[in-house]
JSON list of C-alpha atoms and ligand atoms in Angstrom, two decimals:
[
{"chain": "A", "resi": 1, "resn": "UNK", "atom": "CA", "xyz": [-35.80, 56.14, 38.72]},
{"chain": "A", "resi": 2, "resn": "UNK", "atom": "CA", "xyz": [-37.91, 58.91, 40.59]},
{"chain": "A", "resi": 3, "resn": "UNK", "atom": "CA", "xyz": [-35.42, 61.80, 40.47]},
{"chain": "A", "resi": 4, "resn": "UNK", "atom": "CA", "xyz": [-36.55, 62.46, 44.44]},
{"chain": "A", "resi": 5, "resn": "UNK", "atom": "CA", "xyz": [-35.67, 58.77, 45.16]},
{"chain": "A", "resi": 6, "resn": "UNK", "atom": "CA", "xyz": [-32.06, 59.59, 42.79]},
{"chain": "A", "resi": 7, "resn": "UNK", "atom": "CA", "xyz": [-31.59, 62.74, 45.30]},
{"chain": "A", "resi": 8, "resn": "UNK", "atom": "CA", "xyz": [-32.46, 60.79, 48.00]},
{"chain": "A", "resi": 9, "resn": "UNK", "atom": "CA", "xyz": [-29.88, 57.76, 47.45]},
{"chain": "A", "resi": 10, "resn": "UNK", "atom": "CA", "xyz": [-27.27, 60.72, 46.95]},
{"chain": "A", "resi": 11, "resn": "UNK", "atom": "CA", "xyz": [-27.74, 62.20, 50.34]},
{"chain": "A", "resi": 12, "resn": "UNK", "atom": "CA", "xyz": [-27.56, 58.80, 51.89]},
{"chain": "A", "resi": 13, "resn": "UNK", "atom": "CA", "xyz": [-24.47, 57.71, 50.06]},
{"chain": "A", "resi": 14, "resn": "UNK", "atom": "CA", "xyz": [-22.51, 60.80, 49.51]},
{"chain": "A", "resi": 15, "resn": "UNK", "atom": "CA", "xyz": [-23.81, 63.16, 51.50]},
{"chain": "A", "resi": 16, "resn": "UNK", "atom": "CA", "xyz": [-21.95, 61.18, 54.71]},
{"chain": "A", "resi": 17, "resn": "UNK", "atom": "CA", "xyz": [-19.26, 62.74, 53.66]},
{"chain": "A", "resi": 18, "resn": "UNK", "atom": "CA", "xyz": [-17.26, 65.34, 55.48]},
{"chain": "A", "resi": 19, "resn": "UNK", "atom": "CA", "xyz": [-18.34, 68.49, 54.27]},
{"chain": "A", "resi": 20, "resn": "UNK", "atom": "CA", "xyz": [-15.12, 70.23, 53.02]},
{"chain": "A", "resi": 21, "resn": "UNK", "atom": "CA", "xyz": [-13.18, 71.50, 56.00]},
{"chain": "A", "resi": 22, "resn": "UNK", "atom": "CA", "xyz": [-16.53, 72.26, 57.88]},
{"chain": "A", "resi": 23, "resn": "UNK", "atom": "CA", "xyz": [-17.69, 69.99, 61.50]},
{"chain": "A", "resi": 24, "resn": "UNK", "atom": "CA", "xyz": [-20.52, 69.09, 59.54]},
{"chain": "A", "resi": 25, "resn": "UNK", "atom": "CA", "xyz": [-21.78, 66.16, 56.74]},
{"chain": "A", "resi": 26, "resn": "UNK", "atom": "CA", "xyz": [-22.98, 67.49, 53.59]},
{"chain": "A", "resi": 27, "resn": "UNK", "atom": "CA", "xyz": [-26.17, 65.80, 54.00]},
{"chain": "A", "resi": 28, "resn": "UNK", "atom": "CA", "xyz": [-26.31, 67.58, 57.84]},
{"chain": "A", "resi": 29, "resn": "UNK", "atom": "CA", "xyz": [-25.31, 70.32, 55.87]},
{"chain": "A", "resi": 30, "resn": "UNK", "atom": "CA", "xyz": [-27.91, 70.86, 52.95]},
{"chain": "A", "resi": 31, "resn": "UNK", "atom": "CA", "xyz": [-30.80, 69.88, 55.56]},
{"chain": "A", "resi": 32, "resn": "UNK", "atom": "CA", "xyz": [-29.63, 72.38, 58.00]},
{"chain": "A", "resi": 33, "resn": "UNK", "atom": "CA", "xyz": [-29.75, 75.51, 55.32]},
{"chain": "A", "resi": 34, "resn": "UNK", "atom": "CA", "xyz": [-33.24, 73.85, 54.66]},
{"chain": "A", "resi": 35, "resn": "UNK", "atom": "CA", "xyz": [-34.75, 73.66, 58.21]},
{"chain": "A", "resi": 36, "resn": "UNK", "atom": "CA", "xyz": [-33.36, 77.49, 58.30]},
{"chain": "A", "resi": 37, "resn": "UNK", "atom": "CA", "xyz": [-34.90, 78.26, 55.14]},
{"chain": "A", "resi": 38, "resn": "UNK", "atom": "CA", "xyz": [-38.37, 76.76, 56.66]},
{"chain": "A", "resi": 39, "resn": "UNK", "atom": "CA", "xyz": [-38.40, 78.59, 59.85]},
{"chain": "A", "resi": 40, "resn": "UNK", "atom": "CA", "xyz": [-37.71, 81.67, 58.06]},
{"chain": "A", "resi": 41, "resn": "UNK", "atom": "CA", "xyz": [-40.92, 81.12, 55.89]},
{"chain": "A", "resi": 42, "resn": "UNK", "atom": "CA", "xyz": [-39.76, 80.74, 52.87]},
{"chain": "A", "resi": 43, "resn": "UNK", "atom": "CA", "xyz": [-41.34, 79.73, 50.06]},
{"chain": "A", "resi": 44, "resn": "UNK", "atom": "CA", "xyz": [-41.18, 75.77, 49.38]},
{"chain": "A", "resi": 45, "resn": "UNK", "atom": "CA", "xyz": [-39.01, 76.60, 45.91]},
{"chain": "A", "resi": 46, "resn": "UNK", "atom": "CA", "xyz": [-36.50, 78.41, 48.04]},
{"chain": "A", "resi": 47, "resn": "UNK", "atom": "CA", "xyz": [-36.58, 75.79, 50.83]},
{"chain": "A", "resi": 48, "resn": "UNK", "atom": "CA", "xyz": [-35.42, 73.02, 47.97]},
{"chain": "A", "resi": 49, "resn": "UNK", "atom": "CA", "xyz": [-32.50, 75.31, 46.74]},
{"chain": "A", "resi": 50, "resn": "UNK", "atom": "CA", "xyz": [-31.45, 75.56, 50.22]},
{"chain": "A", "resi": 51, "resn": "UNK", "atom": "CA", "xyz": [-31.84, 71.76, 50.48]},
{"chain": "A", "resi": 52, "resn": "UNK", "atom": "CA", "xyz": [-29.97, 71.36, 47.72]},
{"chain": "A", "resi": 53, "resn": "UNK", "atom": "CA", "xyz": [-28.00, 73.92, 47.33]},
{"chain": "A", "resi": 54, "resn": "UNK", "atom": "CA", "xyz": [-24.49, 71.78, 47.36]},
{"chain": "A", "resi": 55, "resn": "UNK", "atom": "CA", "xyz": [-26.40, 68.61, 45.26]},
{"chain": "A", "resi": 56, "resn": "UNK", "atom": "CA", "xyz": [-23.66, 69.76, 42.39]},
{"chain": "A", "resi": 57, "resn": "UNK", "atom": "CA", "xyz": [-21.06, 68.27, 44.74]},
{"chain": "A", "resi": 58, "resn": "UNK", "atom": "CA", "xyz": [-22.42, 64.97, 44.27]},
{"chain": "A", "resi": 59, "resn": "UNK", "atom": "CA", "xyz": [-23.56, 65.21, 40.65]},
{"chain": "A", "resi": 60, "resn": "UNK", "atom": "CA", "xyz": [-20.99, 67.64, 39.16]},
{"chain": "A", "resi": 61, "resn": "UNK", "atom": "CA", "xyz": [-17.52, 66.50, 37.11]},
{"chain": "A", "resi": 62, "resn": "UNK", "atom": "CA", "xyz": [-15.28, 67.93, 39.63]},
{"chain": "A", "resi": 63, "resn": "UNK", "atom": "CA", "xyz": [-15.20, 66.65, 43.10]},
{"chain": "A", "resi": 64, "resn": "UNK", "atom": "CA", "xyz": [-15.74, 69.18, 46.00]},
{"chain": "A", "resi": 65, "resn": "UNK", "atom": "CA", "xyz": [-12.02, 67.80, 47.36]},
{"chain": "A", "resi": 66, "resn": "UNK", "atom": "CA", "xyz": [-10.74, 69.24, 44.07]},
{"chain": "A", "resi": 67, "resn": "UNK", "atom": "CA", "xyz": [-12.45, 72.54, 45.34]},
{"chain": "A", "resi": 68, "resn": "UNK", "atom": "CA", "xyz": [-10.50, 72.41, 47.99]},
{"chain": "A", "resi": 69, "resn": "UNK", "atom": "CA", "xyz": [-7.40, 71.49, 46.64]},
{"chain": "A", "resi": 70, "resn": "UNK", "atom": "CA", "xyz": [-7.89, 74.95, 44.40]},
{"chain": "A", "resi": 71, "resn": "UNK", "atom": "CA", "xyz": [-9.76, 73.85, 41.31]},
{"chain": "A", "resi": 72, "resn": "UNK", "atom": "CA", "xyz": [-13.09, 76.00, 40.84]},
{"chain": "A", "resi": 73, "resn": "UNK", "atom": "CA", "xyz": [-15.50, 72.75, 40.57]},
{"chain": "A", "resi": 74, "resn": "UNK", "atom": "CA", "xyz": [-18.02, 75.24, 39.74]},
{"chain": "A", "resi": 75, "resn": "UNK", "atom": "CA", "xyz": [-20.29, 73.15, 41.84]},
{"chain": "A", "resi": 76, "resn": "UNK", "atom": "CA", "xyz": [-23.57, 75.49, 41.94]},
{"chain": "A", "resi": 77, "resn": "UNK", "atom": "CA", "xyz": [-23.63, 75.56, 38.03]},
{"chain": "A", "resi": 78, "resn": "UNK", "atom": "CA", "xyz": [-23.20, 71.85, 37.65]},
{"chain": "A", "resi": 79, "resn": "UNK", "atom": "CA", "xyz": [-26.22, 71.57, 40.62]},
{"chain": "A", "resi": 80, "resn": "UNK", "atom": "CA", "xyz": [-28.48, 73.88, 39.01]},
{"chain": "A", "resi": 81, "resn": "UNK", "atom": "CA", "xyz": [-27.79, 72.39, 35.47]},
{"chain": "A", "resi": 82, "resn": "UNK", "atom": "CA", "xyz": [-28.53, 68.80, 37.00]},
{"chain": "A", "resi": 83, "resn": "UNK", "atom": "CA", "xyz": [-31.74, 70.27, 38.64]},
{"chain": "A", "resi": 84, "resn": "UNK", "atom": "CA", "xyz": [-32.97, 71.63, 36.08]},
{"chain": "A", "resi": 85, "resn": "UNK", "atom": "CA", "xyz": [-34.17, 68.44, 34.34]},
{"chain": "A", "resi": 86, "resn": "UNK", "atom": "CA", "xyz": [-36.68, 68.45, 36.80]},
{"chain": "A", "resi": 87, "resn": "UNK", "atom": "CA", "xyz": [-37.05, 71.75, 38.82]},
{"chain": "A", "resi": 88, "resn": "UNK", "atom": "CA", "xyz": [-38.51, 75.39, 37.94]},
{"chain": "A", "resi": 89, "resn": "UNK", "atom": "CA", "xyz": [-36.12, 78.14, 37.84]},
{"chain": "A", "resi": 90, "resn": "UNK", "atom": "CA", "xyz": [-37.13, 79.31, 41.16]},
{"chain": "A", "resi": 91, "resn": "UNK", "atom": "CA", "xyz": [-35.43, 75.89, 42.66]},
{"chain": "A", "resi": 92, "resn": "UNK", "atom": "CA", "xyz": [-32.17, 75.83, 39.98]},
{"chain": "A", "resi": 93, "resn": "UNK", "atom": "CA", "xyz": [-31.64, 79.52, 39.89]},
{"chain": "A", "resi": 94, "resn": "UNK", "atom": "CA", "xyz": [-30.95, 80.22, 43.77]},
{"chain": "A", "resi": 95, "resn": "UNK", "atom": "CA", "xyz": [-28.60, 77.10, 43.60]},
{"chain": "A", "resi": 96, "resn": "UNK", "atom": "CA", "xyz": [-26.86, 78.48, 40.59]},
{"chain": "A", "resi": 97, "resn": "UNK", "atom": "CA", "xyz": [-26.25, 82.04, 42.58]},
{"chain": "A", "resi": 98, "resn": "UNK", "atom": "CA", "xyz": [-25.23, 80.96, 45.71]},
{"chain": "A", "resi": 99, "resn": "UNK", "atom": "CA", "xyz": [-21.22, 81.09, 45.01]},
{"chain": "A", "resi": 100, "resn": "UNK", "atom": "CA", "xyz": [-21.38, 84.35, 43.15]},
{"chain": "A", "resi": 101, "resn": "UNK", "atom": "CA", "xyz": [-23.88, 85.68, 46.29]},
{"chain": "A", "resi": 102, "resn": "UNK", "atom": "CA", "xyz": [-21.17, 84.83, 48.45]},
{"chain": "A", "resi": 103, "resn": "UNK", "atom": "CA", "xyz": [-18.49, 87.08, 46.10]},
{"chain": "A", "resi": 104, "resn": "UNK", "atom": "CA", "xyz": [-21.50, 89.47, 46.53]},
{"chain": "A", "resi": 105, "resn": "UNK", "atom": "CA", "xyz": [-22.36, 89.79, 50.31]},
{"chain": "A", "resi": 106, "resn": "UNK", "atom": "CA", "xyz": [-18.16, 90.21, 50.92]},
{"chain": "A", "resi": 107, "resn": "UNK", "atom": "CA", "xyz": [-18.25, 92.99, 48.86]},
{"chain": "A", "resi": 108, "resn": "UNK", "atom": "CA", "xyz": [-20.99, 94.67, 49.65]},
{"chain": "A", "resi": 109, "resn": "UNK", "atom": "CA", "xyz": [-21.25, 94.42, 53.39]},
{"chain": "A", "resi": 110, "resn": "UNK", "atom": "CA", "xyz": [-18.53, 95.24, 55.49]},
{"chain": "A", "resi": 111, "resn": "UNK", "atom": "CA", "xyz": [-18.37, 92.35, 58.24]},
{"chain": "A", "resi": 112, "resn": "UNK", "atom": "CA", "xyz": [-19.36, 89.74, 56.18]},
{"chain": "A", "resi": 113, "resn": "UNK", "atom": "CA", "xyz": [-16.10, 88.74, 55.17]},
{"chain": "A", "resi": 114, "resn": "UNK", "atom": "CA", "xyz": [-15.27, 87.96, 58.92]},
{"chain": "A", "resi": 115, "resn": "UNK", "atom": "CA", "xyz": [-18.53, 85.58, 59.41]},
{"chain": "A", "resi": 116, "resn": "UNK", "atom": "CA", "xyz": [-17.29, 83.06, 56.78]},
{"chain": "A", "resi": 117, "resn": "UNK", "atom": "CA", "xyz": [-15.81, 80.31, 57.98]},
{"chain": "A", "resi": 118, "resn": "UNK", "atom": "CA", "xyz": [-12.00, 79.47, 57.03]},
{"chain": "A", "resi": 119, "resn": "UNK", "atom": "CA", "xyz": [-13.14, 76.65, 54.57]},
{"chain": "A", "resi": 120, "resn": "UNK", "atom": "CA", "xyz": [-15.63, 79.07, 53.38]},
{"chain": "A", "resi": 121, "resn": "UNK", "atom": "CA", "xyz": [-12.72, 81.97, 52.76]},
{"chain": "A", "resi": 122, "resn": "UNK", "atom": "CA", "xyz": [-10.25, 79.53, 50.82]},
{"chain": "A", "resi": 123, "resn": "UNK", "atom": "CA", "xyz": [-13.08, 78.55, 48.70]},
{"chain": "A", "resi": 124, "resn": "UNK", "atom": "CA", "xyz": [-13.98, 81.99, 48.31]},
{"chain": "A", "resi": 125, "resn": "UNK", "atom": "CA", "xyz": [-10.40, 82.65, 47.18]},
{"chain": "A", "resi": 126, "resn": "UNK", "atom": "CA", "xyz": [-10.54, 79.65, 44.39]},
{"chain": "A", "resi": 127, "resn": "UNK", "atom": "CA", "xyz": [-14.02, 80.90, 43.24]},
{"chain": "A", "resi": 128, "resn": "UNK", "atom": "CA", "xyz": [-12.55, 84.52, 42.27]},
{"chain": "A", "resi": 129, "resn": "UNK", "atom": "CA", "xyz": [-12.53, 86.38, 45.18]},
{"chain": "A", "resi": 130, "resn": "UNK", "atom": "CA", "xyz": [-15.27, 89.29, 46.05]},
{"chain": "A", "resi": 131, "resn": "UNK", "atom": "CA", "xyz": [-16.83, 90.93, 43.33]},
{"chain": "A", "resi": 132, "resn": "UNK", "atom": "CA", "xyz": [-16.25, 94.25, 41.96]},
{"chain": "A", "resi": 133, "resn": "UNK", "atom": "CA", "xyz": [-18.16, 97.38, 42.79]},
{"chain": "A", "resi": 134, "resn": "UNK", "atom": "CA", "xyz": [-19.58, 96.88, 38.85]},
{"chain": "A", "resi": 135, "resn": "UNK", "atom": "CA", "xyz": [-20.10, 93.14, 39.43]},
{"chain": "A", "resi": 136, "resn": "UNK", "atom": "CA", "xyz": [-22.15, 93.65, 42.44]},
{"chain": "A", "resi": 137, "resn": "UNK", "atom": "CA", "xyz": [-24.60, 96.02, 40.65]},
{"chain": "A", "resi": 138, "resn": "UNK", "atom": "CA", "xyz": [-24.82, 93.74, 37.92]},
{"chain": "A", "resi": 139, "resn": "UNK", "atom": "CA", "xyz": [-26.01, 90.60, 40.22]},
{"chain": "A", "resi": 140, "resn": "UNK", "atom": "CA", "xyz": [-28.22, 92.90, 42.56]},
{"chain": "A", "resi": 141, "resn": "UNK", "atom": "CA", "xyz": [-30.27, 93.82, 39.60]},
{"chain": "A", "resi": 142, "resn": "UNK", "atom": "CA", "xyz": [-30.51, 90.36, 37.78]},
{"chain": "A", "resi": 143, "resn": "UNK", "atom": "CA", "xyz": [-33.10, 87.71, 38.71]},
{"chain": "A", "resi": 144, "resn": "UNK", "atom": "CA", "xyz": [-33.57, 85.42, 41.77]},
{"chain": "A", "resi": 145, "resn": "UNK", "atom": "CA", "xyz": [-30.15, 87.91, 43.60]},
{"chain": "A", "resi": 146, "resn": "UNK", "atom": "CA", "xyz": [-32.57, 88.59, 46.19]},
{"chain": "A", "resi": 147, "resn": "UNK", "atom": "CA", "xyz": [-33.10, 84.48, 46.94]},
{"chain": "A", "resi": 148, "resn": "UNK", "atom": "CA", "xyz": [-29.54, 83.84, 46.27]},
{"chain": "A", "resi": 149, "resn": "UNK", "atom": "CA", "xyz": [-28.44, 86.23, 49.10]},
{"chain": "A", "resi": 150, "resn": "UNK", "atom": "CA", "xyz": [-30.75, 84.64, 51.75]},
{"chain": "A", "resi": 151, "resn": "UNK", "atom": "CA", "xyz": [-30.09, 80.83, 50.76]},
{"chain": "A", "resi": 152, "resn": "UNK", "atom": "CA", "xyz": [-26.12, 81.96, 51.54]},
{"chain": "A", "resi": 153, "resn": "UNK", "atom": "CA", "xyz": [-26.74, 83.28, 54.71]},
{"chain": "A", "resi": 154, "resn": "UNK", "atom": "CA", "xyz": [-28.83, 79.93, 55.84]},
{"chain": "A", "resi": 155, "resn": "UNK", "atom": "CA", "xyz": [-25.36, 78.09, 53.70]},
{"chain": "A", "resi": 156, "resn": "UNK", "atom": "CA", "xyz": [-22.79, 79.95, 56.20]},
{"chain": "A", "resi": 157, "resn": "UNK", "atom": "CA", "xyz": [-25.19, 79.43, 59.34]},
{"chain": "A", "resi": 158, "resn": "UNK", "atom": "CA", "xyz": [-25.81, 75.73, 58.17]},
{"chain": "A", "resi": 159, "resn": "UNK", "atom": "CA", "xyz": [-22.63, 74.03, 59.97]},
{"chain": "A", "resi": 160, "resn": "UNK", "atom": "CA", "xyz": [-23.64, 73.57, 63.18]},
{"chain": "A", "resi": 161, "resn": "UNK", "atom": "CA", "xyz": [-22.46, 70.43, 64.85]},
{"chain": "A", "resi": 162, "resn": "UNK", "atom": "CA", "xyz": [-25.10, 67.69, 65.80]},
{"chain": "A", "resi": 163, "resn": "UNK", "atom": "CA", "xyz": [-28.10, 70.26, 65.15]},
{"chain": "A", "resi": 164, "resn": "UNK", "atom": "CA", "xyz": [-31.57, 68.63, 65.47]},
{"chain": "A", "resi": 165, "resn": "UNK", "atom": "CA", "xyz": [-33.25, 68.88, 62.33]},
{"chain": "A", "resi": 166, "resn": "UNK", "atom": "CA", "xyz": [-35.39, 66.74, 59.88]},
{"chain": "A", "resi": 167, "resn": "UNK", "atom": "CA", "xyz": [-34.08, 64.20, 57.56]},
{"chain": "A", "resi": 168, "resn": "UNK", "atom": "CA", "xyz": [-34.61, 64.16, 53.99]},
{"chain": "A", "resi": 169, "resn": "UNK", "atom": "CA", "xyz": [-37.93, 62.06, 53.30]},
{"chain": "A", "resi": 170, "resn": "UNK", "atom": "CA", "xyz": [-39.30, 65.77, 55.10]},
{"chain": "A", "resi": 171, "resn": "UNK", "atom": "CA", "xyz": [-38.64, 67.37, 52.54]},
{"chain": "A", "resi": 172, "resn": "UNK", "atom": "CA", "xyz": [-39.91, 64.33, 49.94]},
{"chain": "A", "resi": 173, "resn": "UNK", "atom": "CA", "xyz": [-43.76, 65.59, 49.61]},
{"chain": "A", "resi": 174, "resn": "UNK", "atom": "CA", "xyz": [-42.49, 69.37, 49.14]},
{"chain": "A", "resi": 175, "resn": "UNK", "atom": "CA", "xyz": [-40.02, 68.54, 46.24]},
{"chain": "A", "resi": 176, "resn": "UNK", "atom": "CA", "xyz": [-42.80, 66.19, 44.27]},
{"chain": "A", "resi": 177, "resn": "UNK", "atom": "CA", "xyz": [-45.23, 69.44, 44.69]},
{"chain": "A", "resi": 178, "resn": "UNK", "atom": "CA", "xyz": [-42.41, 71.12, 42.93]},
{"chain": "A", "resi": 179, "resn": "UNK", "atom": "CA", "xyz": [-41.47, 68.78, 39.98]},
{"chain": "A", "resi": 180, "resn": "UNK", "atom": "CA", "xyz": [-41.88, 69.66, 36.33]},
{"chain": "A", "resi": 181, "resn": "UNK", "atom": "CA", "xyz": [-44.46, 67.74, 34.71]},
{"chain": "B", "resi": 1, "resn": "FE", "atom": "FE1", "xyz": [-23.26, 75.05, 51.25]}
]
């Protein structure tokens, strides 16, 4: 099967679901971080990690309910490892970040801590908490920090209730233009 038509079936079936603690589905979810990720004018990679940033909910061996309950499903690892069967690094590697850029932004900029959401803070808790002064420096200066930190900030502002934005088959011609041949 066409791994687009695979993603696509996933968001239909799955992606109903609530989105852990949050007033949102996880498909309403993924495609709201994408539509912000558009209007922002970012590139089409970034706009498919933001659209699917959470995929390793779906596809990963722990379920995000599990996350919730307090086991680390380690959901952007399993996502970007799934992805990356078919996406460039500049898709799988934002995805992969986008927990530890969370750990990041909370320790790094005071006030960010207070924006997450209380889902977002218990998760943040299971995940390890925010980083170090020395862990922060170490993610700043390794690759694709700089997308990871803006694809979390469309993730925290993505969980708006009944927001008008475009469905998946949007999104369909971008992601073929980005598949590894
Ligand atoms: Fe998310």
């Amino acid at each position: 099967m066409n791994p687009i038509d695979t993603i696509a079936a996933l968001f239909a079936d799955q992606g109903a679901r609530d989105y852990l603690g949050e007033p949102v589905t996880q498909a309403a979810h993924m495609l709201q971080a994408a539509a912000l990720a558009a209007a922002a004018g970012a590139p089409d990679s970034l706009v498919a990690a933001a659209l699917l940033h959470d995929i390793g909910h779906f596809t990963g061996p722990i379920s995000g309910q599990e996350l919730m309950a307090g086991t680390d499903n380690r959901h952007s690892h399993a996502g970007a490892d799934w992805l990356a069967a078919w996406f460039p690094e500049a898709v799988t590697e934002p995805v992969r970040l986008h927990v530890a850029a969370k750990r990041y932004l909370c320790a790094v900029e005071p006030g960010y801590f207070g924006e997450l959401s209380e889902a977002s803070v218990h998760t943040l808790n299971v995940q390890g908490g925010p980083m170090t002064a020395e862990q922060a420096e170490r993610f700043a200066g390794g690759p694709y920090a700089e997308q990871a930190v803006a694809l979390r900030r469309w993730d925290e502002a993505a969980k708006v209730p009944d927001a008008d934005v475009p469905g998946f088959e949007h999104y369909q011609p971008l992601l073929e233009g980005l598949l590894c041949r």
